[in-house]
Short mmCIF file of C-alpha atoms in Angstrom, two decimals:
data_model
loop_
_atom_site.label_atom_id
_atom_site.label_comp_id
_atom_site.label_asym_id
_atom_site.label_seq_id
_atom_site.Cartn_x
_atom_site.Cartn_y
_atom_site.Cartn_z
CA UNK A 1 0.00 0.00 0.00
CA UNK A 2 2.35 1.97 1.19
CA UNK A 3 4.25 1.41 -1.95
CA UNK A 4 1.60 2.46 -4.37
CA UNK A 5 1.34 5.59 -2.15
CA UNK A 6 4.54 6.02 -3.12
CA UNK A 7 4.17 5.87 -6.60
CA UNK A 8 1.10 8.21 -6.42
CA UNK A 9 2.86 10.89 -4.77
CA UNK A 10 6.51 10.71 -6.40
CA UNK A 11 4.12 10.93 -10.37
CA UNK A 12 2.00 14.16 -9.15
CA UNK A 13 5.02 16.14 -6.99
CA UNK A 14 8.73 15.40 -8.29
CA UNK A 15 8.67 13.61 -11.62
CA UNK A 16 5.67 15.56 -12.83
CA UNK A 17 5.02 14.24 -16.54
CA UNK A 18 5.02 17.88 -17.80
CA UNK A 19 7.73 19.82 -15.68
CA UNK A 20 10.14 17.57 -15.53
CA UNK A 21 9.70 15.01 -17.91
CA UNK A 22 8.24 17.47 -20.29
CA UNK A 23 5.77 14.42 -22.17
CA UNK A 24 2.71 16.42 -23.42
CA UNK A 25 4.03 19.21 -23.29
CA UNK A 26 1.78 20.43 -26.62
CA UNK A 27 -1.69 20.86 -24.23
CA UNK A 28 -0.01 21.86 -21.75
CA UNK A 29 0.78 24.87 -23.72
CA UNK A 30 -2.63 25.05 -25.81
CA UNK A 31 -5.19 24.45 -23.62
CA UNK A 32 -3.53 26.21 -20.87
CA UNK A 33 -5.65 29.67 -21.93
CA UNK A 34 -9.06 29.43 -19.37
CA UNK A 35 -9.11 27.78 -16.19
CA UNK A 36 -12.11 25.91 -16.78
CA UNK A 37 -11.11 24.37 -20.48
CA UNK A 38 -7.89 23.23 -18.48
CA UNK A 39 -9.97 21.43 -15.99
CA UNK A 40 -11.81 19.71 -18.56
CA UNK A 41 -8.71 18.51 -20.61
CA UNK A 42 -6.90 17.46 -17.50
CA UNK A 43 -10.29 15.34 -16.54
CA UNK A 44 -10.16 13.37 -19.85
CA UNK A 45 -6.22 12.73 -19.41
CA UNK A 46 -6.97 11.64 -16.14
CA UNK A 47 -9.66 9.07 -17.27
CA UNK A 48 -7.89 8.11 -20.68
CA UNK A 49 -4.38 7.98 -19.15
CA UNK A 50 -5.77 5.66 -16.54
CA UNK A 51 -7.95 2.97 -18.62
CA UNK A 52 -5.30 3.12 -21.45
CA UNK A 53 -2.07 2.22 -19.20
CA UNK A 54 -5.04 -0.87 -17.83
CA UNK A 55 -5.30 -2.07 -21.20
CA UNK A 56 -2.17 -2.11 -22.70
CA UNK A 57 -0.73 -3.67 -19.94
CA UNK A 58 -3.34 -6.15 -20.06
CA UNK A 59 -2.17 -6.57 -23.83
CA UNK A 60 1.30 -6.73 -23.38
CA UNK A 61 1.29 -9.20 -20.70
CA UNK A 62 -1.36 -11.81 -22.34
CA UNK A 63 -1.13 -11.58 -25.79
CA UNK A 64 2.56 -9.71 -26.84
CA UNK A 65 4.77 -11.85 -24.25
CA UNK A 66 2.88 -15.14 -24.81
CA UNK A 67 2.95 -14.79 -28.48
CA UNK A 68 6.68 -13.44 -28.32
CA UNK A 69 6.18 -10.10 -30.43
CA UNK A 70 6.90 -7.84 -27.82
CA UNK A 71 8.61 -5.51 -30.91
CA UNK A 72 4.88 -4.75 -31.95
CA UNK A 73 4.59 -2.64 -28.72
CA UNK A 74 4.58 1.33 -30.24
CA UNK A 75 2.02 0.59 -33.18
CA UNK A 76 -0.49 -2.04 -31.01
CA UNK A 77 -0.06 0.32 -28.05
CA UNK A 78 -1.30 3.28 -30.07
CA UNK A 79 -3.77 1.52 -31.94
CA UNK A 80 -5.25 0.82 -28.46
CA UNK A 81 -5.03 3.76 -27.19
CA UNK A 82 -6.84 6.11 -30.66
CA UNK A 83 -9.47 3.31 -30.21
CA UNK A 84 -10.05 3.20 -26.74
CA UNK A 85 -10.78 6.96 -26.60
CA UNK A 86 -12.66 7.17 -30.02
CA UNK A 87 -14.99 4.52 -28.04
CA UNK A 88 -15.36 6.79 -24.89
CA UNK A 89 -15.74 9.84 -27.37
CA UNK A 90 -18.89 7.66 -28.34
CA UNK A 91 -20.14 6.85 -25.26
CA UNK A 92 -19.69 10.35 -24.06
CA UNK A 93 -21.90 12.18 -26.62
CA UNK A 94 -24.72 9.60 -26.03
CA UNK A 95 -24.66 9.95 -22.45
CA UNK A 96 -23.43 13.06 -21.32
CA UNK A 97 -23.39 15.54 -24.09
CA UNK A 98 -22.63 18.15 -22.04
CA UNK A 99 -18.88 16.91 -20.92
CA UNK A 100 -18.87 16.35 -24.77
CA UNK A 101 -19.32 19.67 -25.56
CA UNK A 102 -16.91 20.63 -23.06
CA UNK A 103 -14.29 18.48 -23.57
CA UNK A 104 -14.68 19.20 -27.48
CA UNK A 105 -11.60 19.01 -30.14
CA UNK A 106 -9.22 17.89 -26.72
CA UNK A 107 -10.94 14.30 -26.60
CA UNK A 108 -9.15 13.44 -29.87
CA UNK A 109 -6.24 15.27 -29.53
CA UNK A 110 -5.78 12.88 -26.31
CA UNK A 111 -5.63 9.82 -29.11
CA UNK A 112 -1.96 11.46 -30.23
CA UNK A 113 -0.77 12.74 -26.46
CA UNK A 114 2.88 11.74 -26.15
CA UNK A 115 1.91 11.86 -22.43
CA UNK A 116 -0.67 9.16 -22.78
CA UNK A 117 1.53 6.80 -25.11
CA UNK A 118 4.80 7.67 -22.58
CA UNK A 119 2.72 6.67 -19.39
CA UNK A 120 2.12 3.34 -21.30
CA UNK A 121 5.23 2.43 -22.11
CA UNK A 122 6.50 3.66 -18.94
CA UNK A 123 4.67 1.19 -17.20
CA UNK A 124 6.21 -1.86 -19.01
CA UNK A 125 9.70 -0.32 -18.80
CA UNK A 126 9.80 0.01 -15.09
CA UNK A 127 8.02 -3.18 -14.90
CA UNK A 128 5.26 -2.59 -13.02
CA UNK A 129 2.37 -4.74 -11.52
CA UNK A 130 -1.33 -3.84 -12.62
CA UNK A 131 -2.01 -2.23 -9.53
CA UNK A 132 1.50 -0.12 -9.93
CA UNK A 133 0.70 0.72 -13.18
CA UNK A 134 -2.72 2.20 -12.05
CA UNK A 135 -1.10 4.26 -9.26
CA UNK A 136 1.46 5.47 -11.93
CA UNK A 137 -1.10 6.55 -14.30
CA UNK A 138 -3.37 8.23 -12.31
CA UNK A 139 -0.61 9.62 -10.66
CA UNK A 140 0.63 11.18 -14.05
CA UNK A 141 -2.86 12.06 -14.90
CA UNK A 142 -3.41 14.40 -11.76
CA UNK A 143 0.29 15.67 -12.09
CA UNK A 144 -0.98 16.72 -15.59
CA UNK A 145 -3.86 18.60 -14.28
CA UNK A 146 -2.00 20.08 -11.56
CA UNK A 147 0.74 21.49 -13.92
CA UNK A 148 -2.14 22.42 -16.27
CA UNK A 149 -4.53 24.03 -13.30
CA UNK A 150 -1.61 25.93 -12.46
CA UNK A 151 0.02 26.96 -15.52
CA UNK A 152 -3.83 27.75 -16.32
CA UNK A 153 -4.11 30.35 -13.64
CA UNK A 154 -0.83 32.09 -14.16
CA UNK A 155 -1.76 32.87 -17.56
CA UNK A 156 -5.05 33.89 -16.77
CA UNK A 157 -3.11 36.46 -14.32
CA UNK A 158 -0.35 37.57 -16.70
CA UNK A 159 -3.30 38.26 -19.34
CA UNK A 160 -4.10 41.52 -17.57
CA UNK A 161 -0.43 42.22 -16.90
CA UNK A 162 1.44 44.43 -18.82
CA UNK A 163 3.94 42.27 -20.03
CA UNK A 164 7.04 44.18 -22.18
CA UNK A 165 6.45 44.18 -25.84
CA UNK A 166 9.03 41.99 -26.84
CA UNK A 167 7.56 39.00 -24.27
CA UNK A 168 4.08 39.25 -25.32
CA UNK A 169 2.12 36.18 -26.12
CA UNK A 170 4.20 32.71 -26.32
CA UNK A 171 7.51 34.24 -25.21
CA UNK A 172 6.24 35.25 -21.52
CA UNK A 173 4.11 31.57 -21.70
CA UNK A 174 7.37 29.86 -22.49
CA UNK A 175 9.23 31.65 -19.76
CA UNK A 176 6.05 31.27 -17.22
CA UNK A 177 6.73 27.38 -17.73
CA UNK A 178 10.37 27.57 -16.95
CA UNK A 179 9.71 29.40 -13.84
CA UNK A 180 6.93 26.83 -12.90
CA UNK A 181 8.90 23.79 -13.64
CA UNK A 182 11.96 25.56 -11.64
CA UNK A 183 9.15 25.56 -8.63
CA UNK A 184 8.67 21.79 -9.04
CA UNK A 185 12.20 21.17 -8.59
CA UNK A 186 11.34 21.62 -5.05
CA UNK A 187 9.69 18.46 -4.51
CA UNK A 188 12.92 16.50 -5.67
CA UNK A 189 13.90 15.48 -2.29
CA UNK A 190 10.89 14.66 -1.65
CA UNK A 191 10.11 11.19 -1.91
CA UNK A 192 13.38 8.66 -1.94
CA UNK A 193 12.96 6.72 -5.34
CA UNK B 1 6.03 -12.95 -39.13
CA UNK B 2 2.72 -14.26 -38.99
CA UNK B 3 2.38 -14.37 -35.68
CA UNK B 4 2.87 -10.10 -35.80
CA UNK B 5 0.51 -10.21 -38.81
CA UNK B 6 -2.33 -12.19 -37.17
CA UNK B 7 -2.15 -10.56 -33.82
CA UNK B 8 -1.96 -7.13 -35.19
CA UNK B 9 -4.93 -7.96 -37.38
CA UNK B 10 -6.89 -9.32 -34.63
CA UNK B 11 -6.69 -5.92 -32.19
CA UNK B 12 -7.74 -3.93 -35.41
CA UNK B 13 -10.47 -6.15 -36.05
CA UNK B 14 -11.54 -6.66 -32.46
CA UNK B 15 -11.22 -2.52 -32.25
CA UNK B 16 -13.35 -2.11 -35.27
CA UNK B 17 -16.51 -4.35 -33.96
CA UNK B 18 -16.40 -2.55 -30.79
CA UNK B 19 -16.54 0.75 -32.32
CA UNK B 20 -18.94 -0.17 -34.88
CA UNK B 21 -21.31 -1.58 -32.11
CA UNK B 22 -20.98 1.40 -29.90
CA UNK B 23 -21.47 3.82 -32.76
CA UNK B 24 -24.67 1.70 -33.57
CA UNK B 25 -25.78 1.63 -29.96
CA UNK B 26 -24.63 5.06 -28.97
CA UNK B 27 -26.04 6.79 -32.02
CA UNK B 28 -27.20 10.69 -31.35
CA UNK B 29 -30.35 11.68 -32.88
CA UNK B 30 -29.68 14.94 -34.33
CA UNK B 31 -32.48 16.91 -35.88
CA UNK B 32 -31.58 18.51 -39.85
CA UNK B 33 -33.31 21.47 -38.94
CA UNK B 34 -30.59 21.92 -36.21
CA UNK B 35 -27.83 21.24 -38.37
CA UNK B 36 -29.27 23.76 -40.74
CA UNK B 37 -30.01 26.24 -38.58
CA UNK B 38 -25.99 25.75 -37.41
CA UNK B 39 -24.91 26.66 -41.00
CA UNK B 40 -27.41 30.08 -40.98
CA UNK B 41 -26.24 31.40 -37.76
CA UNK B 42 -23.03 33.40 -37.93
CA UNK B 43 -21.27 31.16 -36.29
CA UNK B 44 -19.40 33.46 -33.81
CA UNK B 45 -20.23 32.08 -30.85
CA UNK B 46 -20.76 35.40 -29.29
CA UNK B 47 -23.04 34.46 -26.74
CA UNK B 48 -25.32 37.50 -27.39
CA UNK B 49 -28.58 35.18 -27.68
CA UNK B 50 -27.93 34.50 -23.89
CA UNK B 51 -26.89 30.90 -24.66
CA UNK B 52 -23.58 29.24 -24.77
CA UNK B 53 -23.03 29.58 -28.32
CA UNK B 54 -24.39 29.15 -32.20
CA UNK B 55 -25.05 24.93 -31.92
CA UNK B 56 -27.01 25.77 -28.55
CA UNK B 57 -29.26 28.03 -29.70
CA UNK B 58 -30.18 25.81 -32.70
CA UNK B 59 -31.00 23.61 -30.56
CA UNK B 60 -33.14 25.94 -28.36
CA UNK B 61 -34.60 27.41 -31.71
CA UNK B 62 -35.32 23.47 -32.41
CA UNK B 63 -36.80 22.58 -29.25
CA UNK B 64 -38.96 25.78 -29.01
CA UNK B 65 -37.50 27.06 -26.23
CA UNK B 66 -36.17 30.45 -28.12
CA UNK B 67 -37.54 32.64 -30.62
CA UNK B 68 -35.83 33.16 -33.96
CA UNK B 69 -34.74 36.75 -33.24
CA UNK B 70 -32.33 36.66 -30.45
CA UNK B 71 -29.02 37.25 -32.62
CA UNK B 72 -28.20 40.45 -33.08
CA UNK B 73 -25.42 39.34 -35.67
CA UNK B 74 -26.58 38.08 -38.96
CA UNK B 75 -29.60 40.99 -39.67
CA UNK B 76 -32.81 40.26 -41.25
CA UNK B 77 -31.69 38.02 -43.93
CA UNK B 78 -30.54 35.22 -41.28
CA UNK B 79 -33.66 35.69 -39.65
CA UNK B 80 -35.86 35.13 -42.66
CA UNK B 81 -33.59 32.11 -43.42
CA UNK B 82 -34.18 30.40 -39.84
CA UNK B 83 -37.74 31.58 -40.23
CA UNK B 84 -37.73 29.31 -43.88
CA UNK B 85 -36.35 26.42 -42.03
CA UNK B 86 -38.51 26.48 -38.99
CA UNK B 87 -41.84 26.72 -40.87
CA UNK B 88 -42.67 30.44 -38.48
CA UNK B 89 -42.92 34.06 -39.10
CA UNK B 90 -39.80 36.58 -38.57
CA UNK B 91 -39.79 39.48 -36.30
CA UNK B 92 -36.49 40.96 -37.17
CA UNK B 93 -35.59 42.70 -33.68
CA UNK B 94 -34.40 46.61 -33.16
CA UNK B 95 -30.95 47.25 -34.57
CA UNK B 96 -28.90 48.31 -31.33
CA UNK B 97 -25.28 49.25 -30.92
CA UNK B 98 -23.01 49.92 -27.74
CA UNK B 99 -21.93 53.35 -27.12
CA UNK B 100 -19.23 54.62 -24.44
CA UNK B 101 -21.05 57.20 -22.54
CA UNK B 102 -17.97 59.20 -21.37
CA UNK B 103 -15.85 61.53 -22.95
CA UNK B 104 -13.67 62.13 -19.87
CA UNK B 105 -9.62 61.18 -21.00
CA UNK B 106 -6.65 61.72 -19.01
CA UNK B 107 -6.66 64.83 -19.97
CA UNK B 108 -10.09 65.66 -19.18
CA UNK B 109 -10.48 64.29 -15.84
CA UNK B 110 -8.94 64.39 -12.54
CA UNK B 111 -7.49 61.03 -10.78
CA UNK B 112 -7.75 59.96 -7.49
CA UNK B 113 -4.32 57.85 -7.34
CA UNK B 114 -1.99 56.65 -10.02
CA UNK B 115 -3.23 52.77 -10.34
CA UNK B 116 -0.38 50.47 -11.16
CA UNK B 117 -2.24 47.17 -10.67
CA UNK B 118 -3.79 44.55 -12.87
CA UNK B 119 -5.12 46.02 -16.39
CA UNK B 120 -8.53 45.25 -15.97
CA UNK B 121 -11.30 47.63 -15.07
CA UNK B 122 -12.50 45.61 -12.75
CA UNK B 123 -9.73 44.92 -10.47
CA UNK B 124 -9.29 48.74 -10.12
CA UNK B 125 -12.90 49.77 -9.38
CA UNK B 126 -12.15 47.18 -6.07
CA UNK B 127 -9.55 49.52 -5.18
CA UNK B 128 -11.35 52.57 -3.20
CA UNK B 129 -13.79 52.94 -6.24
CA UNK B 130 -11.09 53.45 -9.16
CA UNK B 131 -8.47 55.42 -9.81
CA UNK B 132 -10.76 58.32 -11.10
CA UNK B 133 -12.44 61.03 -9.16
CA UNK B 134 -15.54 60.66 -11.09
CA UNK B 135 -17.09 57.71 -9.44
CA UNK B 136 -18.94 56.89 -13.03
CA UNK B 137 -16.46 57.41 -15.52
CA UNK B 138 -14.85 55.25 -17.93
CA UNK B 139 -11.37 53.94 -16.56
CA UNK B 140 -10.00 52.88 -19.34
CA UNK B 141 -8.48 49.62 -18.47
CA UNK B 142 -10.12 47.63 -21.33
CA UNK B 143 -11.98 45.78 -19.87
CA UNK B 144 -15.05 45.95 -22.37
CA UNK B 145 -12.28 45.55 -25.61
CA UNK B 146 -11.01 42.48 -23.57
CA UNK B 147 -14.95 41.07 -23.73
CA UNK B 148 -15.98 42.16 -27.19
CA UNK B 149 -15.43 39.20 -29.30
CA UNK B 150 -15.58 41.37 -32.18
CA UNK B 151 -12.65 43.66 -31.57
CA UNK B 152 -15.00 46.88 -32.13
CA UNK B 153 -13.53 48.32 -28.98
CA UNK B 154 -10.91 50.68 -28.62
CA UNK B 155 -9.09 52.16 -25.64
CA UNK B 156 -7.42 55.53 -26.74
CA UNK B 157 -3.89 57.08 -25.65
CA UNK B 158 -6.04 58.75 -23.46
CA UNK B 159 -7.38 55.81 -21.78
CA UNK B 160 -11.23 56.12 -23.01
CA UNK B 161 -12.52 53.24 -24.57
CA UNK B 162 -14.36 54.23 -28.13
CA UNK B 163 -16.73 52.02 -30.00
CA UNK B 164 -16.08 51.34 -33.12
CA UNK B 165 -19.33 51.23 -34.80
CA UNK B 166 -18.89 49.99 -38.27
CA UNK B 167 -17.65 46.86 -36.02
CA UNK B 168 -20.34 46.68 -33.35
CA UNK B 169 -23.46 44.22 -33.47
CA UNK B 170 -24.90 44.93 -30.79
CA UNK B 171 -24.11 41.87 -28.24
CA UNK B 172 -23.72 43.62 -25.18
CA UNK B 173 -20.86 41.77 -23.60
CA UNK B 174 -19.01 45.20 -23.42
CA UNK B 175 -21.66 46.12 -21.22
CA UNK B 176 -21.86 43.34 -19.20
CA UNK B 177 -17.93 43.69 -18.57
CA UNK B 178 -17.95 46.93 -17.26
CA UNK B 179 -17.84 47.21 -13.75
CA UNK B 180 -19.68 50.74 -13.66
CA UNK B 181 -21.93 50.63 -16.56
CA UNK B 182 -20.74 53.43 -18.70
CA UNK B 183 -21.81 51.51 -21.95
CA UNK B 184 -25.29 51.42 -22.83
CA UNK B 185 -27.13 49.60 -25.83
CA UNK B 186 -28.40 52.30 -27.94
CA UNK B 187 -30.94 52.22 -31.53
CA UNK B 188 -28.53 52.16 -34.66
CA UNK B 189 -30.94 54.85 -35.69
CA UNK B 190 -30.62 57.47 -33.04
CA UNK B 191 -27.47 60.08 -33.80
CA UNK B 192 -28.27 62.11 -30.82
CA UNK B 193 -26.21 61.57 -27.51
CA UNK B 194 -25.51 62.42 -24.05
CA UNK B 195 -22.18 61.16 -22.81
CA UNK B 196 -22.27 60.82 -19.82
CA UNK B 197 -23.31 58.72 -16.47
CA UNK B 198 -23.10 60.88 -13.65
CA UNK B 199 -25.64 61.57 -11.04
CA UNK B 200 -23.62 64.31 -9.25
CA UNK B 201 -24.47 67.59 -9.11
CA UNK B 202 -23.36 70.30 -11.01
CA UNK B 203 -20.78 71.93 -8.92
CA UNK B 204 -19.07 68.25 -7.98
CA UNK B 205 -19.24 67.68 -11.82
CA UNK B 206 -17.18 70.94 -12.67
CA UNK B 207 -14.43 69.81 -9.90
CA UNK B 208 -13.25 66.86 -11.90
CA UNK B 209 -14.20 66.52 -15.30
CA UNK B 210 -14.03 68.74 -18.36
CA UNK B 211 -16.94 67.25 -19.98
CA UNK B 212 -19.30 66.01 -17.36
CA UNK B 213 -22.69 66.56 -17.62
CA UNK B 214 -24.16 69.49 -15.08
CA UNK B 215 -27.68 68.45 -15.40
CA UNK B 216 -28.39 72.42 -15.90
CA UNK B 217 -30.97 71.37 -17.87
CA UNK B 218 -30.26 74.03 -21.02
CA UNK B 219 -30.69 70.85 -23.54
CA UNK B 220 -34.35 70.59 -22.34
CA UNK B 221 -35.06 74.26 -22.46
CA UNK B 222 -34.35 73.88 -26.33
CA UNK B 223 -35.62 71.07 -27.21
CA UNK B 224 -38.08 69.96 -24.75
CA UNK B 225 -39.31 66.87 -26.10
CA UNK B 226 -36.02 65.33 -26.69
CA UNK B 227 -34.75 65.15 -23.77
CA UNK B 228 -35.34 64.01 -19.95
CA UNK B 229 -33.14 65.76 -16.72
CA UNK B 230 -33.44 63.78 -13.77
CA UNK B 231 -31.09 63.79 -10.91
CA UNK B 232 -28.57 66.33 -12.21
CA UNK B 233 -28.20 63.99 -15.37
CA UNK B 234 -29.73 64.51 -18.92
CA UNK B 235 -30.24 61.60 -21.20
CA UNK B 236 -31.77 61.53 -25.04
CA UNK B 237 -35.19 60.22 -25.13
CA UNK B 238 -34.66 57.68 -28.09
CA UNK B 239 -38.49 57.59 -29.10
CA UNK B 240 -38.71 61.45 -29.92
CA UNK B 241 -35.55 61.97 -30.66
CA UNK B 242 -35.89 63.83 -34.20
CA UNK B 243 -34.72 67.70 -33.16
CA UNK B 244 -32.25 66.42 -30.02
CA UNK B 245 -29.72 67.71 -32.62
CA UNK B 246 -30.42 71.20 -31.84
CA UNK B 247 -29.45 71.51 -28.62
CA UNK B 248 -25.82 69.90 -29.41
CA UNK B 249 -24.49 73.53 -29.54
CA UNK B 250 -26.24 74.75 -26.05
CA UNK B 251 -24.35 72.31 -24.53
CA UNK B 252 -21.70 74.11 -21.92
CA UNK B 253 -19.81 71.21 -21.13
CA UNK B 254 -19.95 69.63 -24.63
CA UNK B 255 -21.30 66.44 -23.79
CA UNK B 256 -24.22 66.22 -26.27
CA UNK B 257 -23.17 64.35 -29.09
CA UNK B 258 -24.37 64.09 -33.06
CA UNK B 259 -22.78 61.18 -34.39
CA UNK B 260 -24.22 62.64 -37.94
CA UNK B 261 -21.54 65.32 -37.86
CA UNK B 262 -19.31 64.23 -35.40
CA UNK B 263 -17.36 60.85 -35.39
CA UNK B 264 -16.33 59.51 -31.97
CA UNK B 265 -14.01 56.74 -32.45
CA UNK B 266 -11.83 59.17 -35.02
CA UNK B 267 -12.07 62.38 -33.15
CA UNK B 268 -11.52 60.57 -30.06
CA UNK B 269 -8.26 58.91 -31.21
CA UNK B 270 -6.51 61.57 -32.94
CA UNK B 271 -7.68 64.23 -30.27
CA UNK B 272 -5.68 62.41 -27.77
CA UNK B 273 -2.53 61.27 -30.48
#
């Protein structure tokens, strides 16, 4: 238990998937805008991240191992993945079309999220158990929306700052995300790994 | 080789009937008229129809739940157009644009303070009322520009934002954004103004603003149908409205406007360059 705790906190704090591992970095820079869009997109990493590092570690472990072609990993992985959240795309205009509506053009952008393929393979790399890879995932999912919640609100702020010509727009963004990920180095001593 | 093949072929496959199912047994019911009625609208998601955007209102418009006239963007043509689609009769609304009603720059006007904070109107109307000693004035801060999602709003070099009208449809977010209410919806049609918001008397008026309204009431001894004093404020009254251009001149503090003769957002701008 105490292990998975571990992995929980060690994901969200000091090897944040964005900060300082820099996967998905693309969102994390496009979405980061509005508060509330960045809520929604780091809800649907959260749930995609989590039931897409489940199934392809289901897949590697009974059908790529037992069938020896564990080189097929990157394409069945994301072939997996694009169909697992075109399926919850589905579902989620059926039965809740208002997260659809919400969650809008970043539900298939997820299918391509270097983030969501990186957790994945992660998981096999470091060789961890089902319930490891779970804790790992939803750890990088809510170290995702942190980062993004965060990163949300600064910009929001700096919006009605008046920023120097020369750092308007991307520049000041770019250098607000340095600073931030500068702040996470903080939590490196944090949990012994 | 096979093996990769065969197993490779069987996720695809196995991914495929799955999503073919669920797209079967998920399927969303969409009406055509919506979809239509998507393509008419302007597609600007402006929010002006008081609902989240373009697809919701279709599918208000659909349902019944809104009439065909609530956006101000596309004129009488879109209207006619829904109208067509929906099988009902069109009541093309009142053309109505915003208008700043302020004239009091930097130059104008006395301030309070020198604000340094955030650059948003709102923040600095929490801070002991504004910056400016006229408690209704525009502050300039661009807040309204920052809301329009048309870009029709200006703030000059002297910190006064200016509407530009050729821009302008009419939404009302501008209005909605500003924390003291200095921009009204007025008819496309009228060219008579007063431009200003202040309640204060005279004598307070004179102490911090160049172009305050007095409320000395010399605009209603000319023209008396035109136009209404109350509180130490005069305002246009847009239903008789056809001689307020004559009392433009009587004006001490020149804050009756004709936009016939006189264009705000140019005179505005280069007054202050």
């Amino acid at each position: 238990m105490t292990e998975l705790l571990l992995i929980l906190v060690s994901t969200v704090l000091v090897n944040n998937v964005v900060l300082t591992q820099f996967l998905g970095v693309c969102p994390f820079m496009g979405v980061s805008k509005r508060l509330d869009t960045s809520l929604g997109m780091g809800v649907a990493i959260i749930v995609v991240m989590a039931i897409a590092s489940l199934a392809t570690w289901l897949f590697h472990y009974h059908v790529l191992i037992p069938l020896d072609v564990g080189y097929l990993q990157t394409v069945a992985f994301v072939l997996i993945i694009a169909s697992l959240v075109q399926f919850i795309e589905i579902m989620l205009h059926k039965t809740s079309p208002a997260l659809y509506r919400a969650l809008g053009i970043y539900l298939p952008l997820i299918t391509t999220n270097c983030a969501v393929l990186g957790i994945a393979v992660l998981n096999i790399r470091k060789q961890h158990s089902l319930l490891e890879s779970l804790a790992f995932s939803l750890g990088a999912g809510l170290g995702f929306t942190l980062a993004l919640w965060i990163f949300a609100g600064l910009r929001e702020r700096l919006e009605l700052s008046a920023v120097p010509k020369c750092f308007q727009g991307t520049a000041i963004a770019l250098i607000t995300a340095g600073l931030l990920s500068l702040a996470f180095m903080g939590f490196s001593g944090l949990v012994k790994v | 080789m096979m093996t990769a093949i065969l197993s490779l072929g069987a996720v695809a496959l196995v991914a495929a009937l799955i999503l073919g199912w669920a797209s079967r047994k998920f399927a969303v019911v969409i009406d055509k008229r919506e979809t239509e009625i998507v393509a008419i609208l302007p597609g600007a998601n402006c929010g002006a129809c008081g609902f989240a955007g373009c697809a919701s209102y279709a599918a208000a418009i659909v349902a019944g739940q809104a009439k065909l006239n609530r956006c101000c963007l596309g004129g009488n043509d879109m209207i006619v157009r829904i109208a067509a689609v929906m099988h009902m009769d069109a009541h093309p609304p009142l053309p109505q644009k915003a208008l700043v009603l302020c004239r009091g720059d930097n130059r104008a006007t006395v301030m309070k303070y020198r604000y340094l904070g955030l650059r948003d109107c709102n923040a600095a109307q929490l801070l002991a009322d504004g910056p400016k000693q006229c408690p209704d004035g525009c502050l300039g801060l661009g807040s309204c520009a920052a809301a329009c999602p048309f870009g029709a709003i200006e703030i000059t070099v002297g910190d006064l934002a200016v509407v530009h009208h050729e821009r302008c449809v009419g939404c009302g977010r501008c209005a909605a954004a500003c924390p003291r209410q200095v921009i009204a919806l007025v008819p496309v049609s009228a060219m008579v103004h007063v431009l200003c918001r202040s309640h204060a008397k005279g004598a307070q008026v004179r102490r911090y603003c160049d172009t305050g309204c007095l409320g000395c009431g010399l605009c209603k001894k000319a023209v008396p149908e035109a136009y209404v004093v109350e509180r130490f404020l005069a305002r246009v009254d847009y239903d008789h409205a056809d001689q307020a251009a004559q009392a433009v001149a009587v004006c001490p503090n020149h804050c009756i406007i004709d936009l016939a003769v006189h264009q705000l957002e140019k005179t505005e701008a280069q007054a202050t360059l």
